[in-house]
Coordinates of C-alpha atoms in Angstrom, one line a residue:
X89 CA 115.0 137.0 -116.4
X90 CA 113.0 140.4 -116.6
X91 CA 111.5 142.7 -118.7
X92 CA 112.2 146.5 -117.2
X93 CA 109.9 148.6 -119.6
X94 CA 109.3 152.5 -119.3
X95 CA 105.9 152.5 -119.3
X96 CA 105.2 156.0 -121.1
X97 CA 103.1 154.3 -123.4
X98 CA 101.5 151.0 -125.2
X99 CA 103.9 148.4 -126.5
X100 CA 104.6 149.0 -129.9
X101 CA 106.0 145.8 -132.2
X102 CA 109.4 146.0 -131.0
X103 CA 109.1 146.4 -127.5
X104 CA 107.1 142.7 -127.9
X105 CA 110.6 141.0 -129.0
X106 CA 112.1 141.3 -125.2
X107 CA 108.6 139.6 -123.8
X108 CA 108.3 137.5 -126.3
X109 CA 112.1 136.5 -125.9
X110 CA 111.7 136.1 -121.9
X111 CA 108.5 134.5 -121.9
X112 CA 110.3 131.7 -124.2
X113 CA 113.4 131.3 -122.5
X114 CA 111.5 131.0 -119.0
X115 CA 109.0 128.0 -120.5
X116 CA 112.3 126.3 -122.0
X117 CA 114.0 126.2 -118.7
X118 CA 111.7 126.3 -116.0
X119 CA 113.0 130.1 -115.3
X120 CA 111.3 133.0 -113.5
X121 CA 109.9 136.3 -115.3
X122 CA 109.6 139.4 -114.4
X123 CA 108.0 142.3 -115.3
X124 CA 109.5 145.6 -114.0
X125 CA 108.2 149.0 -114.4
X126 CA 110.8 150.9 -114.9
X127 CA 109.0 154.4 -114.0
X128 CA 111.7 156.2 -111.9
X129 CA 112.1 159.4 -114.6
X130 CA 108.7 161.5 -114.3
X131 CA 109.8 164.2 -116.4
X132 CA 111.9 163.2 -119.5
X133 CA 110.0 159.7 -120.0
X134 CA 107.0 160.7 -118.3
X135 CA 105.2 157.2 -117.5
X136 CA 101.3 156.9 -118.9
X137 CA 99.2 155.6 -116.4
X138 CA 97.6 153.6 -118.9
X139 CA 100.0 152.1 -120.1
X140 CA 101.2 149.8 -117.1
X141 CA 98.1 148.0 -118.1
X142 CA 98.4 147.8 -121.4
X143 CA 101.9 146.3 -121.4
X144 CA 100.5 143.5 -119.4
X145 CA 97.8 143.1 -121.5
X146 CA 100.4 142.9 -124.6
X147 CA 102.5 140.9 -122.6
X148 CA 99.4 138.3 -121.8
X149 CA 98.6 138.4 -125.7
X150 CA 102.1 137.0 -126.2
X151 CA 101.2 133.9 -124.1
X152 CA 102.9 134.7 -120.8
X153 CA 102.1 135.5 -117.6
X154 CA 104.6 137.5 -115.4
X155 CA 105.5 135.8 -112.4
X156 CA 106.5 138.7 -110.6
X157 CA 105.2 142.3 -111.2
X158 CA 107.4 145.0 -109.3
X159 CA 107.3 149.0 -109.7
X160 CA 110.1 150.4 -109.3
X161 CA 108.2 153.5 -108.3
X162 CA 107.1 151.9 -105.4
X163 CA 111.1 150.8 -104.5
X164 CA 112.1 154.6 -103.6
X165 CA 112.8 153.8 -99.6
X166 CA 114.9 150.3 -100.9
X167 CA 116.8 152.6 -103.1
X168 CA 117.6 155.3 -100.5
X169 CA 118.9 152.1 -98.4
X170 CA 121.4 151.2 -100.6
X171 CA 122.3 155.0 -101.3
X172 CA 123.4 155.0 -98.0
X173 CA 125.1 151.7 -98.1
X174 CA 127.0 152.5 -101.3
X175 CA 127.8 155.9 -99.1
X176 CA 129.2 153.9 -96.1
X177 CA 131.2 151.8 -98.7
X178 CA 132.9 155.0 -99.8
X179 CA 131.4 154.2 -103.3
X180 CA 129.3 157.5 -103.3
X181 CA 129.3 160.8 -103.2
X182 CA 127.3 164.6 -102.9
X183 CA 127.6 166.9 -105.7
X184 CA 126.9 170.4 -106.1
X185 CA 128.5 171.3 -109.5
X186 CA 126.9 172.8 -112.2
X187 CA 126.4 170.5 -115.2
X188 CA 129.0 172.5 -117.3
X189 CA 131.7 172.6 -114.4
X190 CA 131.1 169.0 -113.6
X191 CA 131.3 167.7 -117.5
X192 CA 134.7 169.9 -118.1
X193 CA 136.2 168.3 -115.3
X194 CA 135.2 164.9 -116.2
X195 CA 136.2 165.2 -119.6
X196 CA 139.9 166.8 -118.3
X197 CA 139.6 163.6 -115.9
X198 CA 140.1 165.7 -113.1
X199 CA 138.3 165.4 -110.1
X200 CA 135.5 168.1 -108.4
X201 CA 135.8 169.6 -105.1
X202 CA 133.2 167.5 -103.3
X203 CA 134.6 164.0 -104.3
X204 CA 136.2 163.6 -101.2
X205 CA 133.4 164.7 -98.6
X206 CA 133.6 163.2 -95.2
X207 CA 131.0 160.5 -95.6
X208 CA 128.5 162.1 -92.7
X209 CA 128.3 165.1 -94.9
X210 CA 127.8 163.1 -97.7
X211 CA 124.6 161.0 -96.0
X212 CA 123.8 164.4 -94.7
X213 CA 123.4 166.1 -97.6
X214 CA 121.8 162.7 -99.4
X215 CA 119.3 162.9 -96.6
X216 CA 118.4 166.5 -97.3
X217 CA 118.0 165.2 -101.0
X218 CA 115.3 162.9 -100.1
X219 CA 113.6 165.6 -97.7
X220 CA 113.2 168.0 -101.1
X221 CA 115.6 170.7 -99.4
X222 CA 117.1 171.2 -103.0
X223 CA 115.9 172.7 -106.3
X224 CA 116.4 170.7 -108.9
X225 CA 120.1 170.8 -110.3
X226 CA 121.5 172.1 -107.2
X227 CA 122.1 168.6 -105.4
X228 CA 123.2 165.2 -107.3
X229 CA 124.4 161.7 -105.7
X230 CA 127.3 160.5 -107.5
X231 CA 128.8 156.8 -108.0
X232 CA 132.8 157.3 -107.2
X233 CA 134.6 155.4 -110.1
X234 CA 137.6 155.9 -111.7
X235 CA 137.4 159.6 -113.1
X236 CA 140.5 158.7 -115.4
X237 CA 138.7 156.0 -116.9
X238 CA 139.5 155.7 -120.8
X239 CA 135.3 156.3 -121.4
X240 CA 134.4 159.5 -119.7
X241 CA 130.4 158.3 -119.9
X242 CA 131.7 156.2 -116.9
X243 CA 133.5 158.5 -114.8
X244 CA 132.1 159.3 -111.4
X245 CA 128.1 159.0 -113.1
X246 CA 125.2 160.4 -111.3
X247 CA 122.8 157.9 -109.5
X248 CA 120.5 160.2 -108.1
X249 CA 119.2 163.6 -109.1
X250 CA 116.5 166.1 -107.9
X251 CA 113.1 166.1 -109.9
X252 CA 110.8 168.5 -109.2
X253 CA 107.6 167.6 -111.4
X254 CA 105.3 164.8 -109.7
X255 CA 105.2 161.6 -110.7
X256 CA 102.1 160.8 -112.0
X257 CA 101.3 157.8 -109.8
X258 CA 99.7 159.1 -106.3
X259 CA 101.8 156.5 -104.2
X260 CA 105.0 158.2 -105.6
X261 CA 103.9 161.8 -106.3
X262 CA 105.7 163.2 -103.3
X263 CA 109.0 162.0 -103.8
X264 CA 111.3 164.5 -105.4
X265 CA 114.5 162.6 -105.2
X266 CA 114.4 160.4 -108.1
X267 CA 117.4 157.5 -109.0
X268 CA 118.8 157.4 -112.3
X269 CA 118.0 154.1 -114.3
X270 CA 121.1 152.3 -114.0
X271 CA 120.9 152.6 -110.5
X272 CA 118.2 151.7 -109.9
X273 CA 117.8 148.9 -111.9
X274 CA 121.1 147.4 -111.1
X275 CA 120.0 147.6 -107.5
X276 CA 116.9 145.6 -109.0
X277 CA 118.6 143.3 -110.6
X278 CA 120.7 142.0 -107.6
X279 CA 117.2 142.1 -104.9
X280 CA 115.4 140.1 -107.2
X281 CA 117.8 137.7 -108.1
X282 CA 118.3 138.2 -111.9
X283 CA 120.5 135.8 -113.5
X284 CA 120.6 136.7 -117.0
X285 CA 119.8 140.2 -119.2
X286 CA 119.1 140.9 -122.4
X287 CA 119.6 144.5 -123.2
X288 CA 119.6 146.6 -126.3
X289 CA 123.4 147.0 -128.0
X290 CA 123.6 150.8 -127.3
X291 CA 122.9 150.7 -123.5
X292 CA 126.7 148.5 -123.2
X293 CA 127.7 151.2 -121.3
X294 CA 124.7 150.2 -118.2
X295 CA 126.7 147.2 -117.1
X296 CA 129.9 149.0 -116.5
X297 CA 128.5 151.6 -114.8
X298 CA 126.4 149.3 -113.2
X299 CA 129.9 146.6 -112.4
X300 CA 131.3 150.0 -110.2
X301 CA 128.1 149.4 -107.4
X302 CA 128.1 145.5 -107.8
X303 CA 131.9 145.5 -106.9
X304 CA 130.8 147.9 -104.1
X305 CA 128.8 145.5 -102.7
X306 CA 130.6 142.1 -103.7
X307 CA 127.7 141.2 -105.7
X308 CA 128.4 139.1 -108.8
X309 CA 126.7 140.5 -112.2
X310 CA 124.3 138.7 -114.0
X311 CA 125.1 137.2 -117.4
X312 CA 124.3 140.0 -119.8
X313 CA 123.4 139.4 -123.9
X314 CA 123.6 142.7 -125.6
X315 CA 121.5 142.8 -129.1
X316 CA 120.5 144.8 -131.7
X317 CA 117.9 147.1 -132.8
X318 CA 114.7 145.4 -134.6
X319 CA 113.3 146.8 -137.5
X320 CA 109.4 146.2 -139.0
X321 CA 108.9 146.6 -142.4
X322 CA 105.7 147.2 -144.4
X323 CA 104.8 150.5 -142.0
X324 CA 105.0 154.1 -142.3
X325 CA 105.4 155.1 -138.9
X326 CA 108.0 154.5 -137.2
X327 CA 108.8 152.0 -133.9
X328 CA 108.9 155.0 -131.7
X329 CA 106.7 155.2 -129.0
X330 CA 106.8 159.5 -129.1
X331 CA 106.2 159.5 -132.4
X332 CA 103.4 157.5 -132.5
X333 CA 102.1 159.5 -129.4
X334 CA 102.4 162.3 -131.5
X335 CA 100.5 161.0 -134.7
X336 CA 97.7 159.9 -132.5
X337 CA 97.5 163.2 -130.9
X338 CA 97.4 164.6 -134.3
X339 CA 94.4 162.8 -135.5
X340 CA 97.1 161.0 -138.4
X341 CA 96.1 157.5 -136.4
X342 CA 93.1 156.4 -134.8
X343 CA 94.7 156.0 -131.4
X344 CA 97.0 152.8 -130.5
X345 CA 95.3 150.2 -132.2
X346 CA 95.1 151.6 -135.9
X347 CA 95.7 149.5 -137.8
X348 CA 98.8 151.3 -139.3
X349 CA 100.2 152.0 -136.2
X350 CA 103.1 149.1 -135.7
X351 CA 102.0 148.4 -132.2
X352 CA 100.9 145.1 -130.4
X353 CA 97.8 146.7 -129.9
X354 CA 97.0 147.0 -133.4
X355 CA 97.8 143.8 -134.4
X356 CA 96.0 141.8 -131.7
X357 CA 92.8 144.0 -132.8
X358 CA 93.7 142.5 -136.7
X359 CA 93.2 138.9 -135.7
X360 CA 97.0 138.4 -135.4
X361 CA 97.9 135.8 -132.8
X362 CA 99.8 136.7 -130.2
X363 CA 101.9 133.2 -130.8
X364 CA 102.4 134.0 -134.2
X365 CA 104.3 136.9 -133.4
X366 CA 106.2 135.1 -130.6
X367 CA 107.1 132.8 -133.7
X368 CA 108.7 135.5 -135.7
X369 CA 110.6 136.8 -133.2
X370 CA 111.9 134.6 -131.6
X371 CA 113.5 133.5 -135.1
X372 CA 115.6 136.9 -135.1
X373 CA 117.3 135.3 -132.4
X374 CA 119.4 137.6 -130.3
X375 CA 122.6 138.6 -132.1
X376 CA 124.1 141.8 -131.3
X377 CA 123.5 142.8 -135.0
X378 CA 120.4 144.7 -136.4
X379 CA 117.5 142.8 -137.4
X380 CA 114.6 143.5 -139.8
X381 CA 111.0 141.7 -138.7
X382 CA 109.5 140.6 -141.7
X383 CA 105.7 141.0 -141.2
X384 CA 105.4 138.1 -143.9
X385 CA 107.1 136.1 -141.2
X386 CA 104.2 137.3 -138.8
X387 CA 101.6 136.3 -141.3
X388 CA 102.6 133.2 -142.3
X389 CA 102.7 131.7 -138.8
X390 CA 99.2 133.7 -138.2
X391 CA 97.9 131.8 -140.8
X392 CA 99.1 128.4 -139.6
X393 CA 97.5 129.5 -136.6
X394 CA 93.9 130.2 -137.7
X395 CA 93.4 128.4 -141.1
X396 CA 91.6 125.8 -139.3
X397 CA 89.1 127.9 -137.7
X398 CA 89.1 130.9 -140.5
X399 CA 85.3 130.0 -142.2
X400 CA 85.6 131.1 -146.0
X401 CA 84.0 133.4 -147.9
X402 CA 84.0 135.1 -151.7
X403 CA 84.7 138.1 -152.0
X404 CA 84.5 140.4 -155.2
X405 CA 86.6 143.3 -156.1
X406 CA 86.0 147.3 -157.2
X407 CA 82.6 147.4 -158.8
X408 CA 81.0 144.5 -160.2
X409 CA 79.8 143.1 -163.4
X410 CA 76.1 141.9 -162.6
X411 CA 74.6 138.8 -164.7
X412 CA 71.1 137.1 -164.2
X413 CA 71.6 133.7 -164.3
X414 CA 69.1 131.5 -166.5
X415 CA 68.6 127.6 -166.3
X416 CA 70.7 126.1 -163.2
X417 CA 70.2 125.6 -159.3
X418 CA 68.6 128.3 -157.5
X419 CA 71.5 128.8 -155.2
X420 CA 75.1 128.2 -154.7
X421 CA 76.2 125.7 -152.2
X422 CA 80.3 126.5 -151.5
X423 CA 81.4 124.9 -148.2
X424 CA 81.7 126.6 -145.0
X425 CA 85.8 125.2 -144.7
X426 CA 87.2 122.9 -147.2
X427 CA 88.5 120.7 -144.7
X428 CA 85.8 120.1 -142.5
X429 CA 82.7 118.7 -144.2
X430 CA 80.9 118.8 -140.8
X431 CA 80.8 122.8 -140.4
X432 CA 78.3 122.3 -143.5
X433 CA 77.5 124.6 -146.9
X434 CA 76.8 128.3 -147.1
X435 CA 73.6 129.1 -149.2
X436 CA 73.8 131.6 -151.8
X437 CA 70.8 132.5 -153.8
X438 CA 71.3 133.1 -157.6
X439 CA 67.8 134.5 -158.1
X440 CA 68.9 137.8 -158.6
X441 CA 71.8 137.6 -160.1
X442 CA 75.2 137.5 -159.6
X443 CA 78.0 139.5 -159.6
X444 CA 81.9 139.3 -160.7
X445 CA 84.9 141.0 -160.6
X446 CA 85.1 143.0 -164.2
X447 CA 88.9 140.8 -164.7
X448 CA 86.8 137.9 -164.0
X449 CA 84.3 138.4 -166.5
X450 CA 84.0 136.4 -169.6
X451 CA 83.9 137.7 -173.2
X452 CA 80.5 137.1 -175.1
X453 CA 79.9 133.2 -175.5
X454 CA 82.4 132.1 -173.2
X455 CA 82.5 130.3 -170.3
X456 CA 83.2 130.8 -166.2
X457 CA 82.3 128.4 -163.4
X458 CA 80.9 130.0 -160.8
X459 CA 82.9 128.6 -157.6
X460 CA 80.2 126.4 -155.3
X461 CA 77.5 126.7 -158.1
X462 CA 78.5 125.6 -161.5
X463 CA 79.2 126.3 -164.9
X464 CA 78.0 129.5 -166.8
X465 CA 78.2 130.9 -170.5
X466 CA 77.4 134.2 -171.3
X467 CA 74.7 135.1 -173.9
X468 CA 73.3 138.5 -174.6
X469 CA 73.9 139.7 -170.6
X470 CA 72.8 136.5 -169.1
X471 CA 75.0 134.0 -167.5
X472 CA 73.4 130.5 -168.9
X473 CA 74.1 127.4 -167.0
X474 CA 75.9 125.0 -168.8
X475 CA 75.4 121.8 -167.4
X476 CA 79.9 121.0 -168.2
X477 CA 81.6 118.9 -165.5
X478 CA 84.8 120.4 -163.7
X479 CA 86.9 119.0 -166.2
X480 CA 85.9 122.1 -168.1
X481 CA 87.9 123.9 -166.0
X482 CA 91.2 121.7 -167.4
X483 CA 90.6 123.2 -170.6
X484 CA 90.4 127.3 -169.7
X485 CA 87.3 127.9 -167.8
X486 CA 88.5 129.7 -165.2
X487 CA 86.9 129.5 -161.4
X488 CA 86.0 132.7 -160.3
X489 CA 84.3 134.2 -156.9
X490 CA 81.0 135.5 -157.1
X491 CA 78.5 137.0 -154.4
X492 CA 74.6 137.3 -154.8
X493 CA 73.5 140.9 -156.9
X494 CA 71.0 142.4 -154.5
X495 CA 72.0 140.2 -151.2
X496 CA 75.6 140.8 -150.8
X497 CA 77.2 143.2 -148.2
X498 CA 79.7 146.3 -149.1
X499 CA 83.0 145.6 -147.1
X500 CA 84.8 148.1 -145.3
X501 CA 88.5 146.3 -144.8
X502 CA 91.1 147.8 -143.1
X503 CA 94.8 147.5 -144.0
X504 CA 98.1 149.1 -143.0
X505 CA 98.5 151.3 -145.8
X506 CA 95.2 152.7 -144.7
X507 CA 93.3 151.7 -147.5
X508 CA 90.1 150.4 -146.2
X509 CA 86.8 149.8 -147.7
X510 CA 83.5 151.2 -147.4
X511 CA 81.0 149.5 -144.4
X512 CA 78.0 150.6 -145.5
X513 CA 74.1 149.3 -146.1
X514 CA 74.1 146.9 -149.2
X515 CA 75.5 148.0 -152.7
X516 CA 76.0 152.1 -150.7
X517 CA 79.3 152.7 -149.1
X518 CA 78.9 154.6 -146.1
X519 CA 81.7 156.8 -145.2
X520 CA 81.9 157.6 -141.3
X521 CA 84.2 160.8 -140.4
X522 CA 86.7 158.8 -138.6
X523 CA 87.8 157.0 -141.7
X524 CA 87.5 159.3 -144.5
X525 CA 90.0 158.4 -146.2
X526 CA 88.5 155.1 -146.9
X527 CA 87.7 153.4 -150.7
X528 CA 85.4 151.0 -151.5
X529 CA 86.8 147.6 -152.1
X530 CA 84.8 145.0 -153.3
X531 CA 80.9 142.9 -152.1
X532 CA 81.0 140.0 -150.0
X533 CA 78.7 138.2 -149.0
X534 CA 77.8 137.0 -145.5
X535 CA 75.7 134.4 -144.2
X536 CA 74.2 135.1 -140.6
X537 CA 76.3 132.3 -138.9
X538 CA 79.7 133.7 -140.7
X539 CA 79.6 138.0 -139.0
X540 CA 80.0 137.8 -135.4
X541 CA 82.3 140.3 -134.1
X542 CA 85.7 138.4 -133.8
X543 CA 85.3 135.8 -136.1
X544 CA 88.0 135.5 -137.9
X545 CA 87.3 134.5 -141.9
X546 CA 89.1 133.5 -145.0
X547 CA 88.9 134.5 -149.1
X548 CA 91.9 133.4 -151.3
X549 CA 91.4 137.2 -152.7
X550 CA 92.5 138.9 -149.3
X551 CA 94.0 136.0 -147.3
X552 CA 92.1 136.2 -143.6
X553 CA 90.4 139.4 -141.6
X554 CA 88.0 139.5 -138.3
X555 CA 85.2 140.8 -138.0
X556 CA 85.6 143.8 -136.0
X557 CA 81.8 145.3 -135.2
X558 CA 79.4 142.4 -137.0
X559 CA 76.6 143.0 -138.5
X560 CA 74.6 146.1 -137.8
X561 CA 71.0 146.6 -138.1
X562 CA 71.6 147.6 -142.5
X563 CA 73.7 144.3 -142.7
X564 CA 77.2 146.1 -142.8
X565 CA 79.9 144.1 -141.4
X566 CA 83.4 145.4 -140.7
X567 CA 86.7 143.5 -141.3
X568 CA 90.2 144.3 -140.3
X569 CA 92.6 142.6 -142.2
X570 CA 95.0 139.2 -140.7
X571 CA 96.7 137.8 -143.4

């Protein structure tokens, strides 16, 4: 099986269902996979250079390595070959038409002037086509089908047109004789011994085109599974590849991996496992009917995924209520990870106070218990420790999250409605221009062992996020958010 993308930019989140699909299918039944690059229109889908890369990154995020990694850009002397093959087979021809002239014809099912060319003109002519001794539009190669055929989209297609902008890739910038994709990719398919294709529902009209060479040739046609488009909800932008382009160019998103941009990119810079989106979409299976991806789907096998190794936190929301704290330990002892006694306690000093979310603070004389430290009434602005057991917390003492007053760190976090929080020095959000249109969120509080860049960690108030820049000289820390 193969993956043929046009590599005219990153991989956004739909463009991951085919390797994600592939990859599976190939460790399920000891199959091949092959990455293709598709790159054989300069002009209209203008490949980024970049981007050849970045596909296999995404594709290695996913879990899979290609076994085969072909160009098609590099094939242009293959696909002459078999131009001139298909020309000895009588299965193609030269044509000079104008667009207009040709597409009234073919729509009238009647056939052009030059369809029945001796076939040395016609390898003439083709010849001259690859030498660049035509503007482009003068010269086309045509496929000789049947130009009564009840879908005029198949009658007597063009396989290879003159292009005049360079390709973008040095080894292929001279070449001005460019084939059309279902050429050239049915040619592909056959030389590299594709047995099976998954395509997208509106490109049914590739394999018939494609079953006039094949038959050409004898060849038999792979078996061909023809699905729908995959829609991702929760974004604003949508899975377009030009559009994106566009917003990034625009300064709307801060290049491919923004976090609101629906792209592989982004989510692999969230913390997001690339399995966990393998998971998801692999469940849409491949029905020829549209699907919708349900991030929550993504999120919930990310979190399967990294619950184990997310280290918790607390976290507290908006601006805080601050209490002293009279009479109890000097510091808060929560554990690193619930499960896993032997990752050991984070140390959080109560000595100047704490601070609470203003929902989670108690009316005068009532009581809280501080999660990891205890219980707590308040009394004329003090939090006093209570000395209660937990089964206060049976009768309507709530457990609340709490960070140190003058310790904790403001939290810049990232999300794809692009409402982040403010990194900043402690209790100051800092603003930088790139992300103006950030809020503050909340004060966490970080021990040194819990901010490496990377690390990915966990509060029940905003599920999981990774650390994107650590902790800088002012004890900032950045977090993206992973569900």
């Amino acid at each position: 099986m193969r993956v043929a993308p046009n590599p005219n930019g990153p991989w956004h989140i739909g463009h991951a269902r085919m390797g994600a699909v592939v990859g599976t299918y190939k460790q399920l039944y000891d199959g091949s996979f092959i990455c293709r690059f598709d790159d054989t229109d300069p002009d209209t889908k203008r490949p980024d250079l970049a981007a050849y890369d970045a596909i296999l990154d995404a594709i290695g995020y996913l879990g899979f390595e290609p076994d085969a990694v072909l160009r098609a850009s590099d094939r242009l002397e293959t696909y002459y070959d078999y131009a001139h093959r298909l020309i000895d087979h009588g299965g193609a021809y030269t044509c000079s038409c104008a667009a207009e002239t040709f597409s009234e014809l073919k729509n009238a099912g009647e056939p052009c002037t030059h369809r029945d060319k001796p076939p040395a003109q016609v390898h003439e002519e083709f010849d001259t086509m690859v030498a660049g001794g035509y503007e482009q539009g003068e010269m086309v190669l045509r496929v000789r089908t049947n130009i009564e055929h009840k879908n005029p989209a198949l009658r007597d297609w063009v396989a290879f047109r003159i292009v005049d902008r360079p390709h973008p890739r040095d080894t292929a910038a001279d070449y001005r004789c460019w084939p059309m994709l279902d050429f050239q990719s049915g040619i592909d398919d056959h030389l590299t011994d594709v047995t099976h294709i998954i395509r997208g529902i509106d490109l049914q009209d590739s394999a018939k085109r494609q079953g006039f060479v094949y038959d050409y040739f004898d060849w038999e046609y792979p078996e061909v599974v023809h699905w729908g488009r995959v829609s991702v909800d929760e974004y604003e932008v949508s899975l377009s590849t030009s559009t994106l382009s566009e917003r990034i160019q625009a300064g709307d998103l801060n290049g491919w991996d923004d976090p609101r941009a629906p792209t592989v990119a982004s989510l692999r810079r969230r913390g997001i496992k690339g399995d966990a989106l393998v998971a998801a979409m692999t469940e849409l299976g491949v029905s020829a009917s549209n699907v919708n991806l349900s991030m929550s789907s993504v999120y919930s096998a990310n979190r399967e995924l990294i619950d184990d190794a997310a280290n918790r936190l607390f976290f507290v929301r908006g601006e805080p209520a601050e209490f002293p704290v009279r009479g109890g330990p000097d510091a808060g002892a929560p554990p690193v990870h619930p499960d896993y006694d032997s990752r050991g306690r984070r140390t959080l000093p109560v000595n100047d106070g704490v601070a609470v979310e203003q929902a989670d603070c108690p009316a005068e004389g009532e009581r809280v218990w501080l999660k990891g430290y205890g219980p707590v009434r308040r009394a004329n602005g003090v939090f006093e420790y209570t000395d209660d057991d937990l089964s206060v917390t049976n009768n309507g003492v709530d457990i609340v999250h709490w960070v140190p007053a003058e310790t904790s760190v403001s939290l810049r976090l990232r999300t794809i409605k692009g409402d982040v929080t403010g990194l900043a020095e402690p209790r100051v959000t800092r603003v930088t221009p790139e992300e103006h249109r950030s809020v503050r969120a909340g004060w966490v509080r970080t021990g040194r062992q819990h901010h490496a860049a990377g690390r990915v960690l966990r509060t029940p108030m905003i599920g999981s996020a990774v650390v994107r820049t650590g902790r800088n000289s002012s004890g900032s820390v950045y977090l993206r958010r992973t569900y």
